Short mmCIF file of C-alpha atoms in Angstrom, two decimals:
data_model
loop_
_atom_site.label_atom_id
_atom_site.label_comp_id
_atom_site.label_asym_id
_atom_site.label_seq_id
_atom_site.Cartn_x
_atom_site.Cartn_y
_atom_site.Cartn_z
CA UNK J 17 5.85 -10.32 2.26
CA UNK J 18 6.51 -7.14 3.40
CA UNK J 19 3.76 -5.10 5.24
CA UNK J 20 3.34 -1.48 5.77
CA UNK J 21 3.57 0.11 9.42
CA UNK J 22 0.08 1.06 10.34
CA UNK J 23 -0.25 5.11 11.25
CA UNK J 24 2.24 6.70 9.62
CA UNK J 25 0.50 6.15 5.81
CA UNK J 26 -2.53 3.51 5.27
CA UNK J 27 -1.86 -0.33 6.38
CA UNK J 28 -1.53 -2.62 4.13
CA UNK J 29 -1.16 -6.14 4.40
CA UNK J 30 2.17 -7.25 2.21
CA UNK J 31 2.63 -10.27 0.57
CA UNK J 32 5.46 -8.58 -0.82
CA UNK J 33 6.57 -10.94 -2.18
CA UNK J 34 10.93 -12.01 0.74
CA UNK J 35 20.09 -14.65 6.79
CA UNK J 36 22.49 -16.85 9.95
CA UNK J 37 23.76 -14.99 12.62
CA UNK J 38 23.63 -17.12 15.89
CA UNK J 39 25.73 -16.12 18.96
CA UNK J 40 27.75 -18.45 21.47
CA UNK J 41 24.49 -19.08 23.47
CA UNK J 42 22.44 -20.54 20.52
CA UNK J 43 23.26 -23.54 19.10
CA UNK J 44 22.14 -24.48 15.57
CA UNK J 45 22.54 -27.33 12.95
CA UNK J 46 21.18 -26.88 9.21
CA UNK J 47 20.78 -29.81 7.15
CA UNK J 48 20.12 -29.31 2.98
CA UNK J 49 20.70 -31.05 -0.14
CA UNK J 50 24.35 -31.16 -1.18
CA UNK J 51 25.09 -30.19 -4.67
CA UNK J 52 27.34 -33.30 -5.91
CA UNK J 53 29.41 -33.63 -9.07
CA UNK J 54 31.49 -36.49 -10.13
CA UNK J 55 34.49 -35.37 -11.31
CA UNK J 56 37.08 -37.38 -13.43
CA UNK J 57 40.87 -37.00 -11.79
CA UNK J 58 43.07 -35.08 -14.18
CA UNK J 59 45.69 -37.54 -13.40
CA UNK J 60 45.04 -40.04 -15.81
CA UNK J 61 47.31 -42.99 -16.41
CA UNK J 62 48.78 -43.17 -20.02
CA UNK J 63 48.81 -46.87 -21.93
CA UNK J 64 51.65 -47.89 -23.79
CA UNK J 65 51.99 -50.02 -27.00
CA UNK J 66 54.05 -50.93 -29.41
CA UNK J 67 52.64 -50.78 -33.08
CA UNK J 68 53.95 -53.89 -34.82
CA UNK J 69 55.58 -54.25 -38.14
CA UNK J 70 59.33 -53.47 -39.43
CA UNK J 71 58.22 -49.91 -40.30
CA UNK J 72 56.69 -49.04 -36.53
CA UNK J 73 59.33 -49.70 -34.09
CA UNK J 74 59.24 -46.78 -32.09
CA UNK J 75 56.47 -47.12 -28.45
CA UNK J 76 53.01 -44.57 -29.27
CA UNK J 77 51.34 -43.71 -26.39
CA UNK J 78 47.52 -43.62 -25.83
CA UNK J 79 45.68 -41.73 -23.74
CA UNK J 80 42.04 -42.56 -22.37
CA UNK J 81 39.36 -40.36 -23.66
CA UNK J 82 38.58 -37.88 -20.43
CA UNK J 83 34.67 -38.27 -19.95
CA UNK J 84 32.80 -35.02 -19.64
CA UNK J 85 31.81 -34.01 -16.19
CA UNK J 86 28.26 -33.82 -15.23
CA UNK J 87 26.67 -30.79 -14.09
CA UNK J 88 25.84 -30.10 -10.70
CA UNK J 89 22.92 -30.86 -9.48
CA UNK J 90 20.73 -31.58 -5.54
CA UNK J 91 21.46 -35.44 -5.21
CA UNK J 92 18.78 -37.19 -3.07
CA UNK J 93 18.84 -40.99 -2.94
CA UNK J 94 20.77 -41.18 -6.27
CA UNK J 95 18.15 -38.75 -8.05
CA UNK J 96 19.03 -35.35 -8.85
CA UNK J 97 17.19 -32.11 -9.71
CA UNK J 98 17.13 -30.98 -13.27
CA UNK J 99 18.09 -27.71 -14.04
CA UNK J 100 15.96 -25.68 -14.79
CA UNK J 101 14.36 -27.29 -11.83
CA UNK J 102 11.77 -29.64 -13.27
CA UNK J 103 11.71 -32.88 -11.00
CA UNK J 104 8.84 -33.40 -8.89
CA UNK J 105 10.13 -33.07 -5.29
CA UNK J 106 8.02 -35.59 -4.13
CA UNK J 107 9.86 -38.21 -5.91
CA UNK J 108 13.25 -36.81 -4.73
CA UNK J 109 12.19 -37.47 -1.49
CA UNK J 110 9.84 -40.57 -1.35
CA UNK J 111 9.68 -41.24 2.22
CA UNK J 112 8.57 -37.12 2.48
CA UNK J 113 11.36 -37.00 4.61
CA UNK J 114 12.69 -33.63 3.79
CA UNK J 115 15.23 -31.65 5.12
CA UNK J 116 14.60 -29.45 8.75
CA UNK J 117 15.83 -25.57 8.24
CA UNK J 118 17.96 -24.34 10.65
CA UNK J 119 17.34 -25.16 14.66
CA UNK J 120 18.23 -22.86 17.00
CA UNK J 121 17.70 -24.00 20.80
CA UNK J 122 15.55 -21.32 23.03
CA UNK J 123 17.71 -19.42 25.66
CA UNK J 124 17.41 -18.20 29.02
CA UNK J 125 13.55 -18.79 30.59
CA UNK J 126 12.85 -20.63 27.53
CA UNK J 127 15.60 -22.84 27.70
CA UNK J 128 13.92 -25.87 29.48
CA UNK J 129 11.90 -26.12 25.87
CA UNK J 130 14.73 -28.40 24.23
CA UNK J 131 14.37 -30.93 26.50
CA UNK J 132 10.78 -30.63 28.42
CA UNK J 133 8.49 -34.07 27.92
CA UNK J 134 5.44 -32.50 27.48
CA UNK J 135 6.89 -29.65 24.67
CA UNK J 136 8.27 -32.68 22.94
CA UNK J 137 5.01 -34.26 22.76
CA UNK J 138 3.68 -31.53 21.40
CA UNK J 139 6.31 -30.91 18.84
CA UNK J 140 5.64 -34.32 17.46
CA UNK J 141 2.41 -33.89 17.47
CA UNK J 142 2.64 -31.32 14.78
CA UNK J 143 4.64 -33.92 12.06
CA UNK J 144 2.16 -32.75 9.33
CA UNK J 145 2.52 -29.44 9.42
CA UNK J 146 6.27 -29.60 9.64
CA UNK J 147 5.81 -31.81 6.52
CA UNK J 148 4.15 -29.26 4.72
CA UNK J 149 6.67 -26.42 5.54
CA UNK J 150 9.54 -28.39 5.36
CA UNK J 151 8.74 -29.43 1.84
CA UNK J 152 7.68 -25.74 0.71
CA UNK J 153 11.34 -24.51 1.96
CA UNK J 154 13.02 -26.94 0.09
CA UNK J 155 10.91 -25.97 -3.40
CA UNK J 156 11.86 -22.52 -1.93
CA UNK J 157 15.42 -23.32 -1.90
CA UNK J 158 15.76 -25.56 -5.32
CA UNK J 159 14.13 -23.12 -7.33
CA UNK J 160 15.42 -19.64 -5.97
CA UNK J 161 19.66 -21.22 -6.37
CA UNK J 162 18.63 -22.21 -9.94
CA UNK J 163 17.70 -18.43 -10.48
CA UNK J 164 20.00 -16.96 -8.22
CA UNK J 165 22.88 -18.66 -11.07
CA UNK J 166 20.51 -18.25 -13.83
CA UNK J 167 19.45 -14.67 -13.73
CA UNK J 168 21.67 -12.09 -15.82
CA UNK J 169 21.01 -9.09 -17.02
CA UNK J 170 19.24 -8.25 -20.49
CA UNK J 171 16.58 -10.76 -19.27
CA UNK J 172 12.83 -9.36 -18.85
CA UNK J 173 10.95 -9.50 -15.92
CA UNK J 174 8.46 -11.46 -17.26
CA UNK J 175 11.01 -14.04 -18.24
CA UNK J 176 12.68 -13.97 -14.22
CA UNK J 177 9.13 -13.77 -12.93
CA UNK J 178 8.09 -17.29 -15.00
CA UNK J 179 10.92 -19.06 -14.89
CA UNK J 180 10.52 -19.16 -11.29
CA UNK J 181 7.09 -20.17 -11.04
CA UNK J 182 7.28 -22.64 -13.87
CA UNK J 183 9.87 -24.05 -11.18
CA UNK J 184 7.37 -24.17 -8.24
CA UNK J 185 4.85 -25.41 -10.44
CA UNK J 186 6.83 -28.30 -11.21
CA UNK J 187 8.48 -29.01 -8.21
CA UNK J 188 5.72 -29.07 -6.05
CA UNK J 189 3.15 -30.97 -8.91
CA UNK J 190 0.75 -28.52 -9.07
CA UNK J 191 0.49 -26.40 -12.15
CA UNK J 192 -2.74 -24.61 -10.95
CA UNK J 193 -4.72 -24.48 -14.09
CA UNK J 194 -7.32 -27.61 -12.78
CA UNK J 195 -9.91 -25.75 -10.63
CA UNK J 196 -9.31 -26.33 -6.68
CA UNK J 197 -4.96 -27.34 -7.78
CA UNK J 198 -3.70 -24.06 -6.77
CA UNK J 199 -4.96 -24.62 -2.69
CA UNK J 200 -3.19 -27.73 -2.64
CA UNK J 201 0.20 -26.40 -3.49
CA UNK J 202 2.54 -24.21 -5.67
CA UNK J 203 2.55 -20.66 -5.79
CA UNK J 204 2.11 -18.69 -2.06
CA UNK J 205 1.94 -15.48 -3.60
CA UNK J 206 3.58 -13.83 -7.20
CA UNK J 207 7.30 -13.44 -7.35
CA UNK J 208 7.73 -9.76 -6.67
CA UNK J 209 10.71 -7.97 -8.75
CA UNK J 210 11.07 -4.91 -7.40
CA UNK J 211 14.10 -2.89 -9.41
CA UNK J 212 15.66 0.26 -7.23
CA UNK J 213 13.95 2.30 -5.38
CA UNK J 214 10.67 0.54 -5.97
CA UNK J 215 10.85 -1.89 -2.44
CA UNK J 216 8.09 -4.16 -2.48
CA UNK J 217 4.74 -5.47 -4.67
CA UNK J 218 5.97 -5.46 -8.31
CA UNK J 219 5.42 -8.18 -10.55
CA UNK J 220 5.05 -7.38 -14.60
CA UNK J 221 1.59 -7.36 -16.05
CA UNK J 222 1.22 -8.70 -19.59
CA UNK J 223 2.59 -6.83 -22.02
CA UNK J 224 5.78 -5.12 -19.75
CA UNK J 225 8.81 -5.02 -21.66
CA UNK J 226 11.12 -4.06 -18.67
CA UNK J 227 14.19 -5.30 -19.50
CA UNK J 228 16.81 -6.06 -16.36
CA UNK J 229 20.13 -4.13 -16.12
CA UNK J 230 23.51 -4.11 -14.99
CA UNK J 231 23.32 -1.22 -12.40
CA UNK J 232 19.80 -2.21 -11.23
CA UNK J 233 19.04 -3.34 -7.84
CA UNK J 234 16.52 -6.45 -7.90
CA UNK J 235 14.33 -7.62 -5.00
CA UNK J 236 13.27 -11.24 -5.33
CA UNK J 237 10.23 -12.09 -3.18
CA UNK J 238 8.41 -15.25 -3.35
CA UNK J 239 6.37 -17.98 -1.42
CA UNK J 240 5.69 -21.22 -1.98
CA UNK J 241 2.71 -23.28 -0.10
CA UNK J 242 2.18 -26.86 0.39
CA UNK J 243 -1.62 -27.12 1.67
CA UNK J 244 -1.96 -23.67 2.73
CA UNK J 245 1.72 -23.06 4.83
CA UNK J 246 3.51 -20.87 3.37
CA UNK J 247 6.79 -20.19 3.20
CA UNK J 248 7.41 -16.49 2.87
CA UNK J 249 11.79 -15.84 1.67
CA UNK J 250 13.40 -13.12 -0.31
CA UNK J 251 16.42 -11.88 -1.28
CA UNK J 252 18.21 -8.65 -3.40
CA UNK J 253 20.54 -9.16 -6.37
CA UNK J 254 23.05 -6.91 -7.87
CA UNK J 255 25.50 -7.13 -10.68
CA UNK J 256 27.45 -4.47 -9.37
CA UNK J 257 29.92 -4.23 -5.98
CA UNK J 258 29.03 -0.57 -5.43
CA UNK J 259 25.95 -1.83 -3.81
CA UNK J 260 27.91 -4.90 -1.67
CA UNK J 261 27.10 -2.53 1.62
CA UNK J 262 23.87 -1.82 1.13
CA UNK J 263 22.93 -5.71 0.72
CA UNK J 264 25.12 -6.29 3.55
CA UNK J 265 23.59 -4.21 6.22
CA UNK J 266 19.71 -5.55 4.95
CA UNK J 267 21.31 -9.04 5.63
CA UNK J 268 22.33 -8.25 9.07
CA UNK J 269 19.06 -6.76 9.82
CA UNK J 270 17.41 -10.10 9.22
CA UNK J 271 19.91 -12.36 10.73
CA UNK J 272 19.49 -9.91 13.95
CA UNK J 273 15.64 -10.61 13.80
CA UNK J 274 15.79 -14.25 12.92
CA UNK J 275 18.28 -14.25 15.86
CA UNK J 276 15.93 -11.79 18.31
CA UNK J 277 13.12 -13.09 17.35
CA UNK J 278 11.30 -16.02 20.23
CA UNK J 279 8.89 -17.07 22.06
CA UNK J 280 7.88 -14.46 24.79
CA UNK J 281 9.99 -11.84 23.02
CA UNK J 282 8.28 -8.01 22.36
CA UNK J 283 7.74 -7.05 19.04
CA UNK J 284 9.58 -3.57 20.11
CA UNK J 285 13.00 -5.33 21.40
CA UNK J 286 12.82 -7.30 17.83
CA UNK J 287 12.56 -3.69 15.69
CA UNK J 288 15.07 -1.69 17.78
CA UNK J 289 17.53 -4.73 17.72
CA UNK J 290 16.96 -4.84 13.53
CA UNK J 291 17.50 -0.61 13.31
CA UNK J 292 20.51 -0.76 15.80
CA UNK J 293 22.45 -3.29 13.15
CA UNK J 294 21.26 -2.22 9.74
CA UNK J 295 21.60 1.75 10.05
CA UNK J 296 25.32 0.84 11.58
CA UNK J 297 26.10 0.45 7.86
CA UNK J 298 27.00 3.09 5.23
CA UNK J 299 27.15 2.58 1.62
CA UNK J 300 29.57 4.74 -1.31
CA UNK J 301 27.93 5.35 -4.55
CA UNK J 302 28.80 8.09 -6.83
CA UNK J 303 31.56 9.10 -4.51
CA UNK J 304 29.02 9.77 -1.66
CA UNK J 305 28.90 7.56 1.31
CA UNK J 306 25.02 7.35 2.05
CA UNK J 307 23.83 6.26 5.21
CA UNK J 308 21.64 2.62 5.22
CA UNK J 309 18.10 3.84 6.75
CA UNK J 310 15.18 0.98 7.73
CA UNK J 311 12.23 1.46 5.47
CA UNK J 312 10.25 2.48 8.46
CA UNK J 313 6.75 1.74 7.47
CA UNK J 314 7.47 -1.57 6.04
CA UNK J 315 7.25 -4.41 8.24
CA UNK J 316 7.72 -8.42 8.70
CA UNK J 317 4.43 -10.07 9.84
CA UNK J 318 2.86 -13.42 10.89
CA UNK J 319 1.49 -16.22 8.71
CA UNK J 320 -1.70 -18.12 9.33
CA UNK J 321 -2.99 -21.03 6.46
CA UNK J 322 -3.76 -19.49 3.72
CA UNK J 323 -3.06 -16.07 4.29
CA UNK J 324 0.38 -14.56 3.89
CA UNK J 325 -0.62 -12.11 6.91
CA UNK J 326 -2.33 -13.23 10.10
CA UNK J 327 -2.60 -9.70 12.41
CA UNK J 328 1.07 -9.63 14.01
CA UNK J 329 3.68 -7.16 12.78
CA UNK J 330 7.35 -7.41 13.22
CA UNK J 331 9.04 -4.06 13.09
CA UNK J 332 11.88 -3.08 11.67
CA UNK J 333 12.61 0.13 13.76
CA UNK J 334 12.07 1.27 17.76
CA UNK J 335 9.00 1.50 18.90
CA UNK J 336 6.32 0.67 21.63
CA UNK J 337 4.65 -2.12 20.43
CA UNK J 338 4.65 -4.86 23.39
CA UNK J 339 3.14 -7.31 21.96
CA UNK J 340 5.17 -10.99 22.28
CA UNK J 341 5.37 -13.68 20.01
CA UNK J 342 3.89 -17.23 20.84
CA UNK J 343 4.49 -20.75 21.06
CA UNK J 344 3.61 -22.36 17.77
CA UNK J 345 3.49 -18.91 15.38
CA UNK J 346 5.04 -18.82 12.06
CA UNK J 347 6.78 -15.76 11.53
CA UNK J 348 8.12 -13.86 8.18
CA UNK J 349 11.24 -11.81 9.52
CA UNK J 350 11.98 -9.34 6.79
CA UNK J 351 13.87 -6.15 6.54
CA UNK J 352 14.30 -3.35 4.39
CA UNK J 353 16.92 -0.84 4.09
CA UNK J 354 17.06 2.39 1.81
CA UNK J 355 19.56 4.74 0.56
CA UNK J 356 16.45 7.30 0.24
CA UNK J 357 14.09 8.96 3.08
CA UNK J 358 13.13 5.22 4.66
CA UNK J 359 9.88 5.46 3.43
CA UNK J 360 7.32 4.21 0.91
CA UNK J 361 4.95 5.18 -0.70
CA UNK J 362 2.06 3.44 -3.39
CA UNK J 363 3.09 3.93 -6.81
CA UNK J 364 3.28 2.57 -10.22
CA UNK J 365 0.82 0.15 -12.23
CA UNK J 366 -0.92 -2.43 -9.18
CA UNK J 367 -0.08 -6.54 -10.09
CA UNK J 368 -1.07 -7.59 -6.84
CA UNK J 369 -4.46 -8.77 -4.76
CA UNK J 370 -6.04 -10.93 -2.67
CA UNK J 371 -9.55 -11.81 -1.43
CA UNK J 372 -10.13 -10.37 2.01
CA UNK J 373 -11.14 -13.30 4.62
CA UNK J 374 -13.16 -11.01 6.56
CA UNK J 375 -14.48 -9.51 2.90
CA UNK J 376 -18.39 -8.04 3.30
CA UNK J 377 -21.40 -10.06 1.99
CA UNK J 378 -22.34 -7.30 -0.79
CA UNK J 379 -24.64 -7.66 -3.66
CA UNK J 380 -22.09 -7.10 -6.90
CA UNK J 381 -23.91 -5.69 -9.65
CA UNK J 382 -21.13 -6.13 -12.29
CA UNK J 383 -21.79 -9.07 -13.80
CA UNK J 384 -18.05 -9.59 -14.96
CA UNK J 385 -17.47 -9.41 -10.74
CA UNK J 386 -19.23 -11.59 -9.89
CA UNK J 387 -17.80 -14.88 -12.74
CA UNK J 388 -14.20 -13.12 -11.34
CA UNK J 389 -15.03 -13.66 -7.87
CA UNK J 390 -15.67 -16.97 -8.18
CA UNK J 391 -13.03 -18.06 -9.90
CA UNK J 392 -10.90 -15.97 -7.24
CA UNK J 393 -12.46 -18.14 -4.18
CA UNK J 394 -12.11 -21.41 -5.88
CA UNK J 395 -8.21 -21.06 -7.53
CA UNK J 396 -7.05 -18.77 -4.76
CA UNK J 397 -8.82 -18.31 -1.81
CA UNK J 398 -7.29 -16.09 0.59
CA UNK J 399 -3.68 -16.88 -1.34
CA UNK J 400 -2.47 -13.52 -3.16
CA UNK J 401 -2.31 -13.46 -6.69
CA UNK J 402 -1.81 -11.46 -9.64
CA UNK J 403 -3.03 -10.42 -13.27
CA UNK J 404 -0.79 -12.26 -15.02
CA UNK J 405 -2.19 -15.29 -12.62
CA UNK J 406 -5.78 -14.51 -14.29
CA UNK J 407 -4.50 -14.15 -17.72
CA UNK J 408 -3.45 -18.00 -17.06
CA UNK J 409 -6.72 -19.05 -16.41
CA UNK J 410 -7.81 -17.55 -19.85
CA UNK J 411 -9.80 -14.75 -17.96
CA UNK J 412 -10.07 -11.93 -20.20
CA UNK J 413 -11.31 -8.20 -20.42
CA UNK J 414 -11.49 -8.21 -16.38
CA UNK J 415 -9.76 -5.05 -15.05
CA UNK J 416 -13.26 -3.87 -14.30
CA UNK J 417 -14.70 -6.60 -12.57
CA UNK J 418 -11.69 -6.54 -10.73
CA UNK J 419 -12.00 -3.14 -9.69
CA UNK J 420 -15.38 -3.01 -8.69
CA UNK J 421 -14.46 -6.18 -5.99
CA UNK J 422 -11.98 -4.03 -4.83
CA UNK J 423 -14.10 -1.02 -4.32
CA UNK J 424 -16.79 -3.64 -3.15
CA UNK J 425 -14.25 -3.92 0.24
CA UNK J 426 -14.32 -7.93 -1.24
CA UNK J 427 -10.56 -7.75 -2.32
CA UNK J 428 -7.56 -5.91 -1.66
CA UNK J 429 -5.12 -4.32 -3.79
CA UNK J 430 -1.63 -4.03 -3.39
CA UNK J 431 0.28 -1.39 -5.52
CA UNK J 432 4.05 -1.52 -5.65
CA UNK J 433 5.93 0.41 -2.79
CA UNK J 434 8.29 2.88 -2.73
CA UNK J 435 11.01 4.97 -1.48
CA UNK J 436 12.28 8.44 -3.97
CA UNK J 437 13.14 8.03 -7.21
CA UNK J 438 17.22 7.49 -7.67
CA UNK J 439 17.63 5.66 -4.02
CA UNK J 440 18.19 1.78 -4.01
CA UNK J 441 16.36 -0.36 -2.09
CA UNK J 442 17.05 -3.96 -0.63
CA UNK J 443 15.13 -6.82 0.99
CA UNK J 444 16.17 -9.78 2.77
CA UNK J 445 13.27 -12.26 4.44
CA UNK J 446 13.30 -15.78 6.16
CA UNK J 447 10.70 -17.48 7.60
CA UNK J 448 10.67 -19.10 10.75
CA UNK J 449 8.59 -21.59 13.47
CA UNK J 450 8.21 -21.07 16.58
CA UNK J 451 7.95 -24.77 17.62
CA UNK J 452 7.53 -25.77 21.60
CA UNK J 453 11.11 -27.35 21.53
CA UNK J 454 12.98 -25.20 19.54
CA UNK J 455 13.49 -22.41 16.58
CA UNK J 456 13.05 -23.48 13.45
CA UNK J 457 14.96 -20.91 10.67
CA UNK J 458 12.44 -23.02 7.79
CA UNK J 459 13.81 -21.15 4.86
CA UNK J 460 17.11 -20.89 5.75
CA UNK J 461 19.53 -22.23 3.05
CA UNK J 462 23.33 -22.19 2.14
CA UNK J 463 22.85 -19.03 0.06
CA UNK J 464 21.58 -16.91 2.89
#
């Protein structure tokens, strides 16, 4: 989730809704499911026989019937995912021993972490919330390669956007329509489809017809949470190679954060490092070669339970901000790059809210505010959400008992973000854990 720089326009919290570069010094393992297909050799051996009777003297040769190959599919334990993704993860993994993102040991002062007695105590004392996370990555990572193959142009957004939370629904067992399901697990915030120059916060309300094309640039945000951790991962798609450079230099911003980023480490040294490799890039289009500029006021951020944004923001630009990461934070490193001024702006039709933690005690006259707010509190809690999210509860006629909470100061609204009109704009976002031993890259995957 994206958030936007505080000063230069309003602050706003992002769930905007999100890879490995490691140099000689690091060293890293990643362990995933491996897509397996059986494949039948094309070298088959032929059978001969010879057809009796005075007529049929001559040898016929039979060949075996060539079975059809399976599809590919994540293989755990002999059980594979469905595609669409459909199979509870749980029972992929029964022992809930599921796969660690990428590790990345701590250098320099921090070094003595990997192997220190008392950090490893500490590491294993947190086996339940790596659980959690580690589970939520790999829902992350099964649904978002289904839709990375699956989504094509002439699609709507409405199609993408539910397709891909049917998917966490499913994978993680919770469909969220039972009060008090949604906090245990499935959706961390709304899958975010932001097309061009729109960055960040766009999800289709009911009734949007937008339609996905060839030359469109797509940003693909979305979390999933297992009892309140969230895992926080985007990426852009393109269908054409115009754009390859602009995608390219967004990806190198976040591998340079993921790889900055530490314990100890200023937010400042994280942002220049981010600006230094993204704006190194240049991108053609029309016959103009356009310089890659950070989205200045957008930023990467820190994730408590339950709230996609816990006070920390990452930069993705120079700056003085001296304040260090710490030992056990979970961190959303996520960059943004622009072919337009760098900046964003709230525009558009708003899909996105949440329901502030520190939200005043206020008497709500609306009546309609108060039935919405407590349906909010006890399907969402702090978690983001979005219209369409309310429509699936069977709210109805709402809009203005939603908008007096939000002038109440009892929830906040996010409208879509973004640069000029006729830039593109791309997104690239990993989450990681800042564990006493090591670095954990959670959402890391083979894609990016």
């Amino acid at each position: 989730m994206a958030i936007e720089a505080v000063g230069e326009s309003s602050a706003h919290e992002s769930d905007a809704l999100k890879a490995g570069i490691v140099n000689g010094n690091e060293r890293s393992s990643t362990k995933s499911n491996a897509d397996v297909e059986n494949d039948e050799s094309d070298d088959e051996k032929d059978e001969e026989g010879v057809v009796g009777g005075a007529e049929h003297q001559g040898a016929v040769k039979k060949k075996k019937k060539r079975k059809p190959r399976k599809k590919k599919a994540a293989a755990v334990n002999g059980k594979v995912q469905s595609s669409p993704p459909r199979v509870l993860l749980s029972s992929l993994f029964s022992d809930n021993q599921y796969p660690e993102g990428e590790v990345v040991e701590y250098r320099n002062e921090n070094s003595y972490r990997t192997t220190n007695e008392e950090k490893r105590h500490l590491d294993r004392m947190n086996s339940d919330f790596l659980t959690d996370y580690r589970h939520g990555a790999e829902v992350h990572r099964q649904v978002r390669q289904w839709a990375q193959k699956s989504i094509k142009p002439g699609q709507t957004l409405t199609e993408i956007a539910e397709s891909i939370e049917d998917g966490v629904r499913a994978l993680t067992g919770h469909q969220g329509l039972e009060e008090g399901d949604n906090l245990k697990g499935g959706m961390g915030f709304p899958t975010g489809l932001s097309l061009n120059h729109c960055a960040a916060h766009y999800t289709p309300n009911a009734g949007n017809k937008t339609v996905l094309q060839k030359e469109d640039v797509m940003k693909v945000d979305f979390g999933v949470h297992v009892n309140g951790r969230i895992v926080d991962s985007a990426w852009t798609m393109t269908f054409d190679p115009v754009y390859d450079n602009l995608l390219a230099a967004v990806r190198d911003g976040t591998n340079t954060g993921v790889k900055e980023a530490g314990i100890d480490v200023r937010m400042s040294d994280i942002g220049a490092a981010i600006q230094e490799a993204m704006e190194s890039y240049e991108v053609e289009i029309g016959g103009h070669a356009i310089p890659v500029k950070c989205i200045r006021n957008l930023n990467g951020h820190d994730i408590v339970r339950y709230s996609i944004h816990g006070g920390k923001s990452v930069p993705i630009v120079k700056g003085g901000d001296q304040t260090k990461m710490e030992e056990g934070e979970t961190f959303a490193i996520e960059t943004f790059g622009s072919t337009g001024k760098g900046y964003v702006r709230d525009d558009m039709e708003t899909s996105h809210y949440a329901r502030k933690a520190d939200a005043p005690n206020v008497a709500l006259r609306v009546s309609s505010a108060r039935t919405l707010l407590n349906s909010i509190t006890k399907n969402f809690g702090t978690l983001p959400f979005c219209r369409r999210y309310l429509d699936r509860l069977g709210h109805e006629k709402y809009l203005l008992g939603l908008n007096n909470l939000v002038s109440s100061g009892i929830v906040e609204a996010y409208p879509p973000l973004c640069d000029v009109k006729g830039s593109y704009t791309a997104q690239f976002e990993h989450t990681i854990l800042l564990r006493p031993t090591v670095k954990e890259v959670i959402s890391r995957g083979d894609d990016y």
